Coordinates of C-alpha atoms in Angstrom, one line a residue:
Chain A
X1 CA -7.3 -14.2 16.7
X2 CA -6.8 -14.9 13.0
X3 CA -5.1 -11.4 12.7
X4 CA -2.8 -12.3 15.6
X5 CA -2.0 -15.6 14.0
X6 CA -1.2 -13.8 10.7
X7 CA 0.9 -11.2 12.4
X8 CA 2.9 -13.7 14.5
X9 CA 3.4 -15.9 11.5
X10 CA 4.9 -12.9 9.6
X11 CA 7.2 -12.1 12.6
X12 CA 8.4 -15.7 12.6
X13 CA 9.6 -15.3 9.0
X14 CA 11.0 -11.9 9.5
X15 CA 13.9 -12.1 7.1
X16 CA 12.0 -12.8 4.0
X17 CA 9.1 -10.6 5.2
X18 CA 11.4 -7.6 5.7
X19 CA 12.9 -8.0 2.2
X20 CA 9.4 -8.2 0.7
X21 CA 8.3 -5.2 2.9
X22 CA 11.3 -3.1 1.6
X23 CA 10.5 -4.0 -2.0
X24 CA 6.9 -2.9 -1.5
X25 CA 8.0 0.2 0.4
X26 CA 10.2 1.3 -2.5
X27 CA 7.6 0.6 -5.2
X28 CA 4.7 2.2 -3.3
X29 CA 6.9 5.3 -2.5
X30 CA 7.8 5.6 -6.2
X31 CA 4.1 5.3 -7.1
X32 CA 2.8 7.9 -4.7
X33 CA 5.8 10.2 -5.4
X34 CA 5.0 10.2 -9.1
X35 CA 1.3 10.8 -8.4
X36 CA 2.0 13.6 -5.9
X37 CA 4.6 15.2 -8.2
X38 CA 2.2 15.0 -11.1
X39 CA -0.7 16.6 -9.2
X40 CA 1.4 19.2 -7.5
X41 CA 3.3 20.2 -10.6
X42 CA 0.0 20.6 -12.4
X43 CA -1.2 22.7 -9.5
X44 CA 2.0 24.6 -9.5
X45 CA 1.7 25.4 -13.2
X46 CA -2.0 26.2 -12.9
X47 CA -1.3 28.7 -10.1
X48 CA 1.1 30.6 -12.3
X49 CA -1.6 32.8 -13.7
X50 CA -5.0 33.8 -12.4
X51 CA -7.5 36.6 -13.3
X52 CA -6.0 37.1 -16.7
X53 CA -8.8 36.7 -19.3
X54 CA -6.8 36.9 -22.5
X55 CA -3.2 36.8 -23.6
X56 CA -2.5 38.7 -26.8
X57 CA 0.6 38.3 -28.9
X58 CA 1.8 37.9 -32.5
X59 CA 0.2 34.9 -34.3
X60 CA 1.9 31.7 -33.2
X61 CA 0.8 28.6 -31.4
X62 CA -1.5 29.1 -28.4
X63 CA 0.9 27.0 -26.3
X64 CA 3.9 29.0 -27.4
X65 CA 2.3 32.3 -26.5
X66 CA 1.3 30.9 -23.1
X67 CA 4.8 29.5 -22.5
X68 CA 6.8 32.6 -23.2
X69 CA 4.3 35.1 -21.7
X70 CA 3.5 33.2 -18.5
X71 CA 6.3 30.7 -17.9
X72 CA 9.1 32.6 -19.6
X73 CA 9.9 29.5 -21.7
X74 CA 10.9 29.6 -25.3
X75 CA 11.1 32.7 -27.5
X76 CA 8.4 34.8 -29.2
X77 CA 8.3 34.4 -32.9
X78 CA 7.3 38.0 -33.5
X79 CA 6.3 41.2 -31.8
X80 CA 3.1 43.3 -31.9
X81 CA 3.0 47.0 -32.3
X82 CA 2.9 49.2 -29.2
X83 CA -0.1 51.0 -30.8
X84 CA -2.0 47.7 -30.6
X85 CA -1.3 47.6 -26.9
X86 CA -2.6 51.2 -26.5
X87 CA -5.7 50.2 -28.5
X88 CA -6.3 47.2 -26.2
X89 CA -5.7 49.3 -23.1
X90 CA -8.3 51.8 -24.2
X91 CA -10.9 49.2 -25.3
X92 CA -14.2 49.6 -23.4
X93 CA -14.3 45.9 -22.5
X94 CA -10.8 45.9 -21.0
X95 CA -10.3 46.6 -17.3
X96 CA -6.6 46.5 -17.3
X97 CA -3.7 45.6 -19.7
X98 CA -0.2 44.6 -18.9
X99 CA 2.4 45.0 -21.7
X100 CA 5.2 42.5 -21.7
X101 CA 8.5 42.9 -23.5
X102 CA 10.9 39.9 -23.4
X103 CA 14.2 39.3 -25.0
X104 CA 16.9 40.3 -22.5
X105 CA 18.3 38.6 -19.5
X106 CA 20.4 38.9 -16.4
X107 CA 22.7 36.1 -15.5
X108 CA 20.3 33.5 -16.9
X109 CA 17.1 35.1 -15.5
X110 CA 14.6 36.6 -18.0
X111 CA 14.2 40.4 -18.0
X112 CA 10.6 41.6 -18.4
X113 CA 9.9 45.1 -19.6
X114 CA 6.5 46.2 -18.3
X115 CA 4.6 48.9 -16.5
X116 CA 3.5 49.2 -12.9
X117 CA 0.2 47.8 -14.1
X118 CA 1.9 44.5 -13.8
X119 CA 2.4 44.9 -10.0
X120 CA -1.1 46.2 -9.6
X121 CA -3.1 43.7 -11.6
X122 CA -1.1 40.5 -12.2
X123 CA -2.5 37.7 -10.0
X124 CA -1.5 34.1 -9.4
X125 CA -2.7 31.1 -7.4
X126 CA -6.2 31.9 -5.9
X127 CA -6.1 35.4 -7.4
X128 CA -3.3 36.6 -5.1
X129 CA -1.7 39.9 -6.1
X130 CA 2.1 40.4 -6.2
X131 CA 3.5 42.0 -3.0
X132 CA 6.8 43.5 -2.1
X133 CA 9.0 42.0 0.4
X134 CA 11.3 45.0 0.2
X135 CA 11.1 48.3 -1.6
X136 CA 8.6 49.6 -4.1
X137 CA 7.4 49.7 -7.7
X138 CA 9.3 51.1 -10.7
X139 CA 9.5 54.9 -10.7
X140 CA 12.6 56.1 -12.6
X141 CA 14.1 54.8 -15.8
X142 CA 16.7 52.5 -14.5
X143 CA 14.8 51.0 -11.6
X144 CA 14.6 47.3 -11.4
X145 CA 12.3 45.0 -9.3
X146 CA 13.6 41.4 -8.7
X147 CA 11.6 38.3 -8.3
X148 CA 12.3 36.5 -4.9
X149 CA 14.4 33.8 -6.4
X150 CA 16.6 36.1 -8.4
X151 CA 17.4 38.2 -5.3
X152 CA 18.0 35.1 -3.2
X153 CA 20.2 33.2 -5.6
X154 CA 22.2 36.1 -6.7
X155 CA 22.4 37.7 -3.2
X156 CA 21.0 41.0 -4.2
X157 CA 19.6 43.6 -1.9
X158 CA 18.0 47.1 -2.4
X159 CA 20.3 49.6 -4.0
X160 CA 22.6 47.1 -5.7
X161 CA 23.4 47.6 -9.4
X162 CA 22.3 45.2 -12.1
X163 CA 23.5 45.0 -15.7
X164 CA 21.2 43.5 -18.3
X165 CA 22.4 41.5 -21.2
X166 CA 21.0 41.2 -24.7
X167 CA 19.5 37.8 -25.5
X168 CA 18.3 35.1 -23.1
X169 CA 21.3 32.9 -22.5
X170 CA 23.0 32.6 -19.1
X171 CA 26.2 33.9 -20.8
X172 CA 26.1 36.9 -23.1
X173 CA 28.7 38.7 -25.1
X174 CA 26.5 41.8 -25.3
X175 CA 26.0 43.5 -22.0
X176 CA 24.2 46.8 -21.7
X177 CA 27.1 48.0 -19.4
X178 CA 26.4 51.7 -20.2
X179 CA 23.0 51.5 -18.6
X180 CA 23.2 49.8 -15.1
X181 CA 20.0 49.4 -13.2
X182 CA 19.4 50.0 -9.5
X183 CA 17.3 47.6 -7.4
X184 CA 14.3 49.4 -5.9
X185 CA 12.1 46.4 -5.0
X186 CA 12.2 42.7 -4.3
X187 CA 8.9 40.7 -4.5
X188 CA 7.6 38.1 -2.1
X189 CA 8.0 34.5 -3.3
X190 CA 5.0 33.3 -5.4
X191 CA 6.1 29.8 -6.5
X192 CA 5.6 31.0 -10.1
X193 CA 7.9 32.2 -12.9
X194 CA 7.6 35.7 -11.4
X195 CA 10.2 34.6 -8.8
X196 CA 12.7 34.1 -11.6
X197 CA 12.0 37.4 -13.4
X198 CA 13.9 40.7 -13.5
X199 CA 11.3 43.5 -14.0
X200 CA 12.1 46.8 -15.6
X201 CA 10.1 49.4 -17.3
X202 CA 9.2 49.3 -21.0
X203 CA 11.0 52.7 -21.4
X204 CA 14.1 51.1 -19.9
X205 CA 14.0 48.3 -22.4
X206 CA 13.9 51.0 -25.2
X207 CA 16.7 53.0 -23.5
X208 CA 19.2 50.2 -23.1
X209 CA 18.9 49.3 -26.8
X210 CA 19.9 52.9 -27.8
X211 CA 23.5 53.5 -28.7
X212 CA 25.4 54.9 -25.6
X213 CA 25.8 58.4 -27.1
X214 CA 22.1 58.6 -28.1
X215 CA 21.1 57.4 -24.6
X216 CA 23.3 60.0 -23.0
X217 CA 21.7 62.6 -25.1
X218 CA 18.2 61.5 -24.2
X219 CA 19.0 61.6 -20.5
X220 CA 20.8 64.9 -20.8
X221 CA 17.9 66.5 -22.8
X222 CA 15.2 65.1 -20.4
X223 CA 13.5 63.2 -23.2
X224 CA 12.8 60.0 -21.2
X225 CA 9.1 60.4 -21.3
X226 CA 9.2 60.2 -25.1
X227 CA 11.0 56.8 -25.0
X228 CA 8.0 54.7 -26.1
X229 CA 8.7 51.3 -27.6
X230 CA 7.6 50.7 -31.1
X231 CA 6.8 47.0 -30.4
X232 CA 6.3 44.7 -27.5
X233 CA 6.1 40.9 -27.1
X234 CA 2.6 40.3 -25.6
X235 CA -0.2 41.8 -23.5
X236 CA -2.1 40.3 -20.6
X237 CA -5.7 41.5 -20.4
X238 CA -8.2 41.6 -17.6
X239 CA -11.8 42.3 -18.8
X240 CA -14.6 44.3 -17.2
X241 CA -17.1 41.5 -18.1
X242 CA -16.1 37.9 -18.5
X243 CA -18.9 37.4 -21.0
X244 CA -17.1 39.7 -23.4
X245 CA -14.1 37.4 -23.5
X246 CA -15.0 35.5 -26.7
X247 CA -16.3 38.6 -28.5
X248 CA -13.1 40.4 -27.7
X249 CA -11.0 37.4 -28.7
X250 CA -12.7 37.4 -32.1
X251 CA -12.2 41.1 -32.5
X252 CA -8.5 40.8 -31.7
X253 CA -7.9 37.9 -34.0
X254 CA -9.6 39.9 -36.8
X255 CA -7.8 43.2 -36.0
X256 CA -6.8 44.8 -39.3
X257 CA -4.0 47.1 -38.3
X258 CA -1.7 44.5 -36.7
X259 CA -1.4 40.7 -36.8
X260 CA -2.7 39.7 -33.4
X261 CA -3.7 36.5 -31.7
X262 CA -5.6 36.3 -28.4
X263 CA -5.7 33.1 -26.4
X264 CA -7.6 32.1 -23.2
X265 CA -5.0 31.0 -20.6
X266 CA -7.2 28.1 -19.4
X267 CA -7.6 26.7 -22.9
X268 CA -3.8 27.0 -23.6
X269 CA -3.1 25.4 -20.2
X270 CA -5.4 22.5 -21.2
X271 CA -3.3 22.1 -24.3
X272 CA -0.2 22.1 -22.2
X273 CA -1.6 19.3 -20.0
X274 CA -2.7 17.3 -23.1
X275 CA 0.8 17.5 -24.3
X276 CA 2.2 16.5 -20.9
X277 CA -0.4 13.7 -20.7
X278 CA 1.8 11.2 -22.5
X279 CA 4.7 11.8 -20.2
X280 CA 2.4 11.5 -17.2
X281 CA 1.0 8.2 -18.5
X282 CA 4.5 6.9 -19.1
X283 CA 5.6 7.8 -15.5
X284 CA 2.5 6.2 -14.2
X285 CA 3.0 3.0 -16.2
X286 CA 6.7 2.8 -15.1
X287 CA 5.7 3.2 -11.4
X288 CA 2.8 0.7 -11.8
X289 CA 5.3 -1.8 -13.3
X290 CA 7.6 -1.3 -10.3
X291 CA 4.6 -2.0 -8.0
X292 CA 3.7 -5.1 -10.1
X293 CA 7.3 -6.4 -9.7
X294 CA 7.0 -6.0 -6.0
X295 CA 3.6 -7.8 -5.9
X296 CA 5.1 -10.7 -7.8
X297 CA 7.8 -10.7 -5.1
X298 CA 5.1 -10.8 -2.4
X299 CA 3.3 -13.7 -4.2
X300 CA 6.6 -15.6 -4.6
X301 CA 7.4 -15.1 -0.9
X302 CA 4.0 -16.4 0.2
X303 CA 4.1 -19.3 -2.2
X304 CA 7.6 -20.2 -1.1
X305 CA 6.5 -20.2 2.5
X306 CA 3.7 -22.7 1.7
X307 CA 6.2 -25.6 1.6
X308 CA 7.8 -24.8 5.0
X309 CA 4.3 -24.2 6.5
X310 CA 2.7 -27.4 5.2
X311 CA 2.9 -28.9 8.7
X312 CA 1.5 -25.8 10.4
X313 CA -1.4 -25.7 7.9
X314 CA -2.1 -29.4 8.7
X315 CA -2.2 -28.6 12.4
X316 CA -4.6 -25.7 11.9
X317 CA -6.8 -27.9 9.8
X318 CA -6.8 -30.6 12.5
X319 CA -7.9 -28.3 15.2
X320 CA -10.8 -27.0 13.2
X321 CA -9.6 -24.3 10.7
X322 CA -11.6 -24.4 7.6
X323 CA -9.9 -24.0 4.2
X324 CA -11.6 -20.6 3.9
X325 CA -9.9 -19.7 7.2
X326 CA -6.5 -20.7 5.8
X327 CA -7.4 -18.7 2.7
X328 CA -8.2 -15.7 4.8
X329 CA -5.0 -16.1 6.9
X330 CA -2.8 -15.8 3.8
X331 CA -4.7 -12.8 2.5
X332 CA -4.3 -11.2 5.9
X333 CA -0.6 -11.7 5.8
X334 CA -0.3 -10.1 2.4
X335 CA -2.5 -7.2 3.5
X336 CA -0.5 -6.7 6.7
X337 CA 2.8 -6.4 4.8
X338 CA 1.3 -4.1 2.2
X339 CA -0.4 -2.0 4.9
X340 CA 2.8 -1.5 6.8
X341 CA 4.7 -0.8 3.6
X342 CA 2.0 1.8 2.5
X343 CA 2.0 3.6 5.8
X344 CA 5.8 3.7 5.8
X345 CA 5.8 4.9 2.2
X346 CA 3.4 7.6 3.1
X347 CA 5.6 8.8 6.0
X348 CA 8.7 8.5 4.0
X349 CA 7.4 10.5 1.0
X350 CA 5.8 13.1 3.2
X351 CA 9.0 13.6 5.1
X352 CA 11.1 13.7 1.9
X353 CA 8.9 16.3 0.2
X354 CA 8.8 18.3 3.5
X355 CA 12.6 18.3 3.6
X356 CA 13.1 18.9 -0.1
X357 CA 10.5 21.7 -0.4
X358 CA 13.0 24.6 -0.2
X359 CA 15.3 22.9 -2.7
X360 CA 12.5 22.2 -5.2
X361 CA 11.3 25.8 -5.0
X362 CA 14.9 27.1 -5.5
X363 CA 15.8 24.8 -8.4
X364 CA 12.5 24.0 -10.1
X365 CA 10.1 26.7 -8.9
X366 CA 7.9 23.9 -7.7
X367 CA 5.9 24.5 -4.6
X368 CA 5.2 20.9 -3.4
X369 CA 3.1 20.3 -0.3
X370 CA 4.4 17.8 2.2
X371 CA 0.8 16.7 2.8
X372 CA 0.3 13.9 0.3
X373 CA -2.9 12.6 1.8
X374 CA -5.2 13.5 -1.0
X375 CA -8.3 11.7 -2.3
X376 CA -6.3 10.5 -5.3
X377 CA -3.6 9.0 -3.0
X378 CA -6.2 7.4 -0.8
X379 CA -7.9 5.9 -3.9
X380 CA -4.4 4.7 -5.0
X381 CA -4.0 2.9 -1.7
X382 CA -7.4 1.3 -2.1
X383 CA -6.2 0.2 -5.6
X384 CA -3.0 -1.2 -4.1
X385 CA -4.9 -3.2 -1.5
X386 CA -7.2 -4.6 -4.1
X387 CA -4.2 -5.7 -6.3
X388 CA -2.5 -7.2 -3.2
X389 CA -5.6 -9.3 -2.5
X390 CA -5.5 -10.5 -6.1
X391 CA -1.7 -11.2 -5.8
X392 CA -2.4 -13.2 -2.6
X393 CA -5.0 -15.4 -4.3
X394 CA -2.5 -17.9 -5.7
X395 CA -0.8 -18.6 -2.4
X396 CA -4.1 -18.5 -0.6
X397 CA -5.6 -21.1 -3.0
X398 CA -2.4 -23.2 -2.4
X399 CA -3.0 -22.9 1.3
X400 CA -6.7 -23.9 0.8
X401 CA -5.7 -26.9 -1.3
X402 CA -2.9 -27.8 1.1
X403 CA -5.3 -27.6 4.0
X404 CA -7.8 -29.9 2.2
X405 CA -5.1 -32.5 1.5
X406 CA -3.5 -32.4 5.0
X407 CA -3.3 -35.7 6.7
X408 CA -2.5 -36.7 10.2
X409 CA 0.4 -38.6 8.8
X410 CA 1.9 -35.2 7.7
Chain B
X1 CA -24.0 -27.8 11.8
X2 CA -24.2 -30.7 14.2
X3 CA -24.7 -29.5 17.8
X4 CA -22.3 -30.9 20.3
X5 CA -25.0 -31.7 22.8
X6 CA -27.7 -32.7 20.4
X7 CA -27.0 -36.4 20.3
X8 CA -25.3 -36.8 23.7
X9 CA -28.3 -38.0 25.6
X10 CA -29.6 -40.1 22.8
X11 CA -26.9 -42.7 22.2
X12 CA -24.3 -44.3 24.4
X13 CA -22.2 -45.1 21.3
X14 CA -19.4 -42.5 21.0
X15 CA -17.8 -43.7 17.9
X16 CA -18.7 -46.3 15.3
X17 CA -17.1 -47.6 12.1
X18 CA -19.0 -49.7 9.6
X19 CA -17.8 -51.3 6.3
X20 CA -15.0 -48.7 5.9
X21 CA -12.9 -48.6 2.8
X22 CA -10.4 -46.0 1.9
X23 CA -7.7 -45.7 -0.8
X24 CA -5.2 -43.0 -1.5
X25 CA -5.5 -41.4 -4.9
X26 CA -1.8 -41.5 -5.3
X27 CA -1.4 -45.3 -4.7
X28 CA -3.2 -48.5 -5.6
X29 CA -3.4 -49.6 -1.9
X30 CA -6.6 -49.5 0.0
X31 CA -7.4 -49.8 3.7
X32 CA -10.5 -51.7 4.6
X33 CA -11.9 -51.9 8.2
X34 CA -14.4 -54.2 9.9
X35 CA -17.3 -52.9 11.9
X36 CA -16.4 -51.7 15.4
X37 CA -17.6 -49.1 17.9
X38 CA -16.7 -47.5 21.2
X39 CA -19.0 -46.5 24.1
X40 CA -18.9 -43.1 25.7
X41 CA -16.0 -42.8 28.1
X42 CA -14.1 -45.8 26.7
X43 CA -10.3 -45.5 26.8
X44 CA -9.0 -47.7 24.0
X45 CA -5.5 -48.7 23.1
X46 CA -5.2 -49.1 19.3
X47 CA -1.9 -50.6 18.4
X48 CA -0.1 -51.8 15.3
X49 CA 3.2 -51.7 13.5
X50 CA 4.3 -48.7 11.4
X51 CA 2.5 -48.6 8.1
X52 CA -0.4 -50.7 9.5
X53 CA -2.9 -47.9 8.8
X54 CA -3.1 -46.2 12.3
X55 CA -2.6 -42.7 11.1
X56 CA -4.8 -43.2 8.1
X57 CA -7.5 -44.5 10.4
X58 CA -7.1 -41.4 12.6
X59 CA -7.4 -39.1 9.6
X60 CA -10.7 -40.9 8.7
X61 CA -12.0 -40.8 12.3
X62 CA -11.6 -37.0 12.5
X63 CA -13.0 -36.3 9.0
X64 CA -9.8 -35.1 7.4
X65 CA -9.8 -38.0 4.9
X66 CA -13.2 -39.2 3.5
X67 CA -13.7 -42.9 3.0
X68 CA -14.8 -44.1 -0.4
X69 CA -17.1 -46.6 1.2
X70 CA -18.6 -47.2 4.7
X71 CA -19.7 -45.1 7.6
X72 CA -18.0 -43.3 10.5
X73 CA -20.3 -42.0 13.2
X74 CA -19.4 -39.7 16.0
X75 CA -22.4 -40.2 18.4
X76 CA -25.3 -40.3 16.0
X77 CA -23.6 -38.0 13.5
X78 CA -22.7 -39.7 10.2
X79 CA -19.5 -37.9 9.0
X80 CA -20.4 -38.7 5.3
X81 CA -23.5 -36.5 5.6
X82 CA -21.5 -33.5 6.7
X83 CA -20.3 -30.7 4.4
X84 CA -16.6 -29.7 4.6
X85 CA -17.5 -26.7 6.8
X86 CA -19.6 -28.9 9.1
X87 CA -16.7 -31.4 9.4
X88 CA -14.4 -28.5 10.3
X89 CA -16.8 -27.5 13.1
X90 CA -17.2 -31.0 14.3
X91 CA -13.4 -31.4 14.5
X92 CA -13.1 -28.1 16.4
X93 CA -16.0 -28.8 18.8
X94 CA -16.2 -32.6 19.3
X95 CA -12.8 -34.0 18.6
X96 CA -9.5 -33.3 20.3
X97 CA -6.2 -34.5 18.7
X98 CA -2.7 -34.9 20.1
X99 CA -0.1 -35.6 17.5
X100 CA 3.1 -37.6 17.7
X101 CA 5.2 -34.4 17.4
X102 CA 2.6 -32.4 19.5
X103 CA 2.4 -30.0 16.5
X104 CA 1.9 -26.8 18.4
X105 CA 2.3 -23.5 16.4
X106 CA 5.9 -22.6 17.4
X107 CA 5.7 -18.8 16.9
X108 CA 2.7 -18.5 19.2
X109 CA 2.6 -18.4 22.9
X110 CA 1.1 -21.3 24.9
X111 CA -2.0 -19.3 25.6
X112 CA -2.4 -18.3 21.9
X113 CA -2.1 -22.0 20.9
X114 CA -4.9 -22.9 23.2
X115 CA -7.0 -19.9 22.4
X116 CA -6.7 -20.8 18.7
X117 CA -8.5 -24.1 19.4
X118 CA -11.3 -22.3 21.2
X119 CA -11.5 -19.7 18.4
X120 CA -12.0 -22.3 15.7
X121 CA -14.7 -24.0 17.9
X122 CA -16.4 -20.6 18.5
X123 CA -16.3 -21.6 22.1
X124 CA -18.3 -19.5 24.6
X125 CA -16.7 -21.0 27.7
X126 CA -14.5 -18.9 29.9
X127 CA -11.2 -20.0 28.3
X128 CA -9.0 -18.5 31.0
X129 CA -10.9 -20.2 33.8
X130 CA -10.8 -23.5 31.9
X131 CA -7.1 -23.2 31.3
X132 CA -6.3 -22.3 34.9
X133 CA -8.3 -25.3 36.1
X134 CA -6.3 -27.6 33.8
X135 CA -2.9 -26.2 34.7
X136 CA -2.4 -28.0 38.0
X137 CA -3.8 -31.3 36.6
X138 CA -1.1 -31.1 34.0
X139 CA 1.5 -30.1 36.5
X140 CA 2.1 -26.7 34.7
X141 CA 2.5 -23.2 36.2
X142 CA 0.6 -20.3 34.9
X143 CA 3.9 -18.5 34.0
X144 CA 4.1 -20.9 31.1
X145 CA 1.1 -19.4 29.3
X146 CA 3.0 -16.4 27.9
X147 CA 6.0 -18.5 26.9
X148 CA 6.6 -19.1 23.2
X149 CA 6.2 -22.8 22.4
X150 CA 9.6 -22.9 20.8
X151 CA 11.1 -22.3 24.3
X152 CA 9.3 -25.3 26.0
X153 CA 10.8 -28.7 26.9
X154 CA 9.4 -31.8 25.2
X155 CA 7.5 -32.7 28.3
X156 CA 5.9 -29.2 28.5
X157 CA 5.0 -29.3 24.8
X158 CA 3.3 -32.7 25.4
X159 CA 1.2 -31.3 28.3
X160 CA 0.3 -28.1 26.4
X161 CA -0.8 -30.2 23.4
X162 CA -3.1 -32.2 25.7
X163 CA -4.5 -28.9 27.2
X164 CA -5.2 -27.7 23.6
X165 CA -6.9 -31.0 22.7
X166 CA -9.1 -30.9 25.9
X167 CA -9.9 -27.2 26.2
X168 CA -13.1 -27.6 24.2
X169 CA -14.2 -30.6 26.2
X170 CA -14.3 -32.9 23.1
X171 CA -16.4 -36.1 23.0
X172 CA -13.6 -37.9 21.3
X173 CA -9.9 -37.6 22.1
X174 CA -7.5 -39.0 19.4
X175 CA -4.0 -39.4 20.5
X176 CA -1.2 -40.5 18.1
X177 CA 2.1 -41.9 19.5
X178 CA 2.7 -39.1 22.1
X179 CA 5.2 -41.1 24.1
X180 CA 7.7 -42.0 21.4
X181 CA 10.3 -39.5 22.6
X182 CA 10.0 -40.4 26.3
X183 CA 12.0 -42.8 28.5
X184 CA 10.1 -45.4 30.6
X185 CA 9.8 -43.2 33.8
X186 CA 8.6 -40.1 31.9
X187 CA 6.2 -42.3 29.8
X188 CA 4.6 -43.7 32.9
X189 CA 4.1 -40.3 34.5
X190 CA 2.7 -38.9 31.3
X191 CA 0.2 -41.8 30.8
X192 CA -1.1 -41.5 34.4
X193 CA -1.6 -37.8 34.0
X194 CA -3.3 -38.2 30.6
X195 CA -5.7 -40.9 31.8
X196 CA -6.6 -38.8 34.9
X197 CA -7.4 -35.7 33.1
X198 CA -9.3 -37.4 30.3
X199 CA -11.3 -39.3 33.0
X200 CA -12.2 -35.9 34.5
X201 CA -13.5 -34.6 31.1
X202 CA -15.3 -37.9 30.3
X203 CA -13.9 -38.0 26.8
X204 CA -13.8 -41.2 24.8
X205 CA -10.1 -41.8 24.1
X206 CA -8.5 -43.6 21.2
X207 CA -4.8 -43.9 21.9
X208 CA -2.7 -45.0 19.0
X209 CA 0.8 -46.5 19.3
X210 CA 3.1 -49.1 17.9
X211 CA 4.4 -49.6 21.5
X212 CA 2.6 -52.7 22.9
X213 CA 3.9 -52.0 26.4
X214 CA 1.4 -49.2 26.7
X215 CA -1.5 -51.6 26.7
X216 CA -1.2 -52.0 30.5
X217 CA -2.8 -48.5 30.9
X218 CA -6.0 -49.4 29.1
X219 CA -8.8 -51.8 29.7
X220 CA -9.7 -52.1 26.0
X221 CA -7.1 -53.0 23.3
X222 CA -7.6 -53.2 19.6
X223 CA -4.9 -54.6 17.3
X224 CA -5.3 -52.6 14.1
X225 CA -4.5 -55.8 12.1
X226 CA -7.6 -57.4 13.6
X227 CA -9.9 -54.6 12.3
X228 CA -8.2 -53.1 9.3
X229 CA -6.2 -54.5 6.4
X230 CA -4.4 -53.2 3.4
X231 CA -5.2 -54.5 0.0
X232 CA -3.3 -54.0 -3.3
X233 CA -6.5 -53.9 -5.3
X234 CA -7.4 -50.6 -6.6
X235 CA -11.0 -51.6 -6.4
X236 CA -12.1 -51.2 -2.8
X237 CA -14.5 -53.8 -1.5
X238 CA -15.7 -54.6 2.0

């Protein structure tokens, strides 16, 4: 009965209640959007690499090595010798090694020079391997395999020609026009930086950097197999035995013939999230402040209604409502508005993420789930409800006092 | 909590006031009342001019206001001995009140207004049966139960207010100026209906009005000036 009374009372004041509801809807939507984005972005980044035990590159920051090797962000400070890669590949603890050579681009997308070991061993998400939507792996010198987004955005299909540019900008004055590539494969979408990568062979990277006349001579003389690079950017390693990880890391870091640095992807990822932690906290604080402002609005609305409801409260008191009952009535009202706003926000944010999922993948490479009902979000709702009860305390106490002071003369 | 039936067979006194004194905290005026009492089933007309203390006395009788001195008893229950929660329960179970402006909750339906009174009283009676038994006595049709109070005429609101006051079969019925908005004919019809239905419930009725013409409907009359008086002294004495 008390819930009916609270609900009907809210309906009778629908104009102010709707405005308060909208204010709460916006603030709760912002709060759960930020929380969902934060959690999903973290998940999205975390799924970018799996199964790789060590990343090896030239000495630099651990984070920098992770960023350019896995996320294709930033630039390598130095290269490592190709012989170091061969040493690592042949190491008894190493199950597989993927060489990576970065530095060129195609219309803003990074070009990765590698070997077919990349398609065989690189994993992401829950250790899922790369798979081809169309075509096959690299076989001849000027073969290229495109990530899903590159093919989609640039409208490429198998057999199309691709010209690679020197440098990593979206506009380059130095195109390797003399060595066009032919698309032989397009990968399935992964939701990782692989989708934004143009994959060619290491030999091809070496070839396109030769002067045109020298390249022609190499091709004419059938010397392609001798086109081995002198240096590469980094190496991804998978180990036979995970227990050997730290020992191998130490060996690599102390390698005498080249300056190498090995990092554990998980450790570097943790560093990345520590760095992002401040931004996350800032976003959380902003959204909590928005919620706080709405809760003040709710308190103000309920307090303002106390004056116009003085007579109603007196009547309730006269027919036997205790001050505690009046207190509960006001808390019910606050909880009802917030509950409706929370459910609406949940539906609104879910629908928004569902509708924007393709756009977010295409523009930001973020695979965001439309299902936002996670344990964290449910805990957040519990937190919101608790704060609402606290916000309702002042008007509820006012109702309690008003009830005690009510007189028949009112 | 005082049980509604616990003192019913013990005493024939329904309501008694003894050496009552009450002063508002916001003013220096105090109301003092002499000893008086009502027997079960009495229908009393309590009259007096505006400001004579009628509404204050009603607040005291139903336990909303607490006197600084003196006793008010409903049956054998001394209101001063009850906690706030017990007073709320007493008001819900043993006292029915009809206000001057009827004071129904406008956004609720007629049925919800009446159910609210039974809810606060934790009543176990069959509310629907009770309401449907009262409808013809109050010359109301059952269609009215789902109507919003805001859509009712003054006469209908009056009768719904009486139904709400009587639904818990209170021992005491306190009625405050319910006829002030009615013409002579309507007033007469209302008074006859009110007396008939309260007779059937056996409630003790205190009918408060400044309109002396209404005394014709009652056997017992009390002029408030004869039992209560205002004093300008802040110090209350009886």
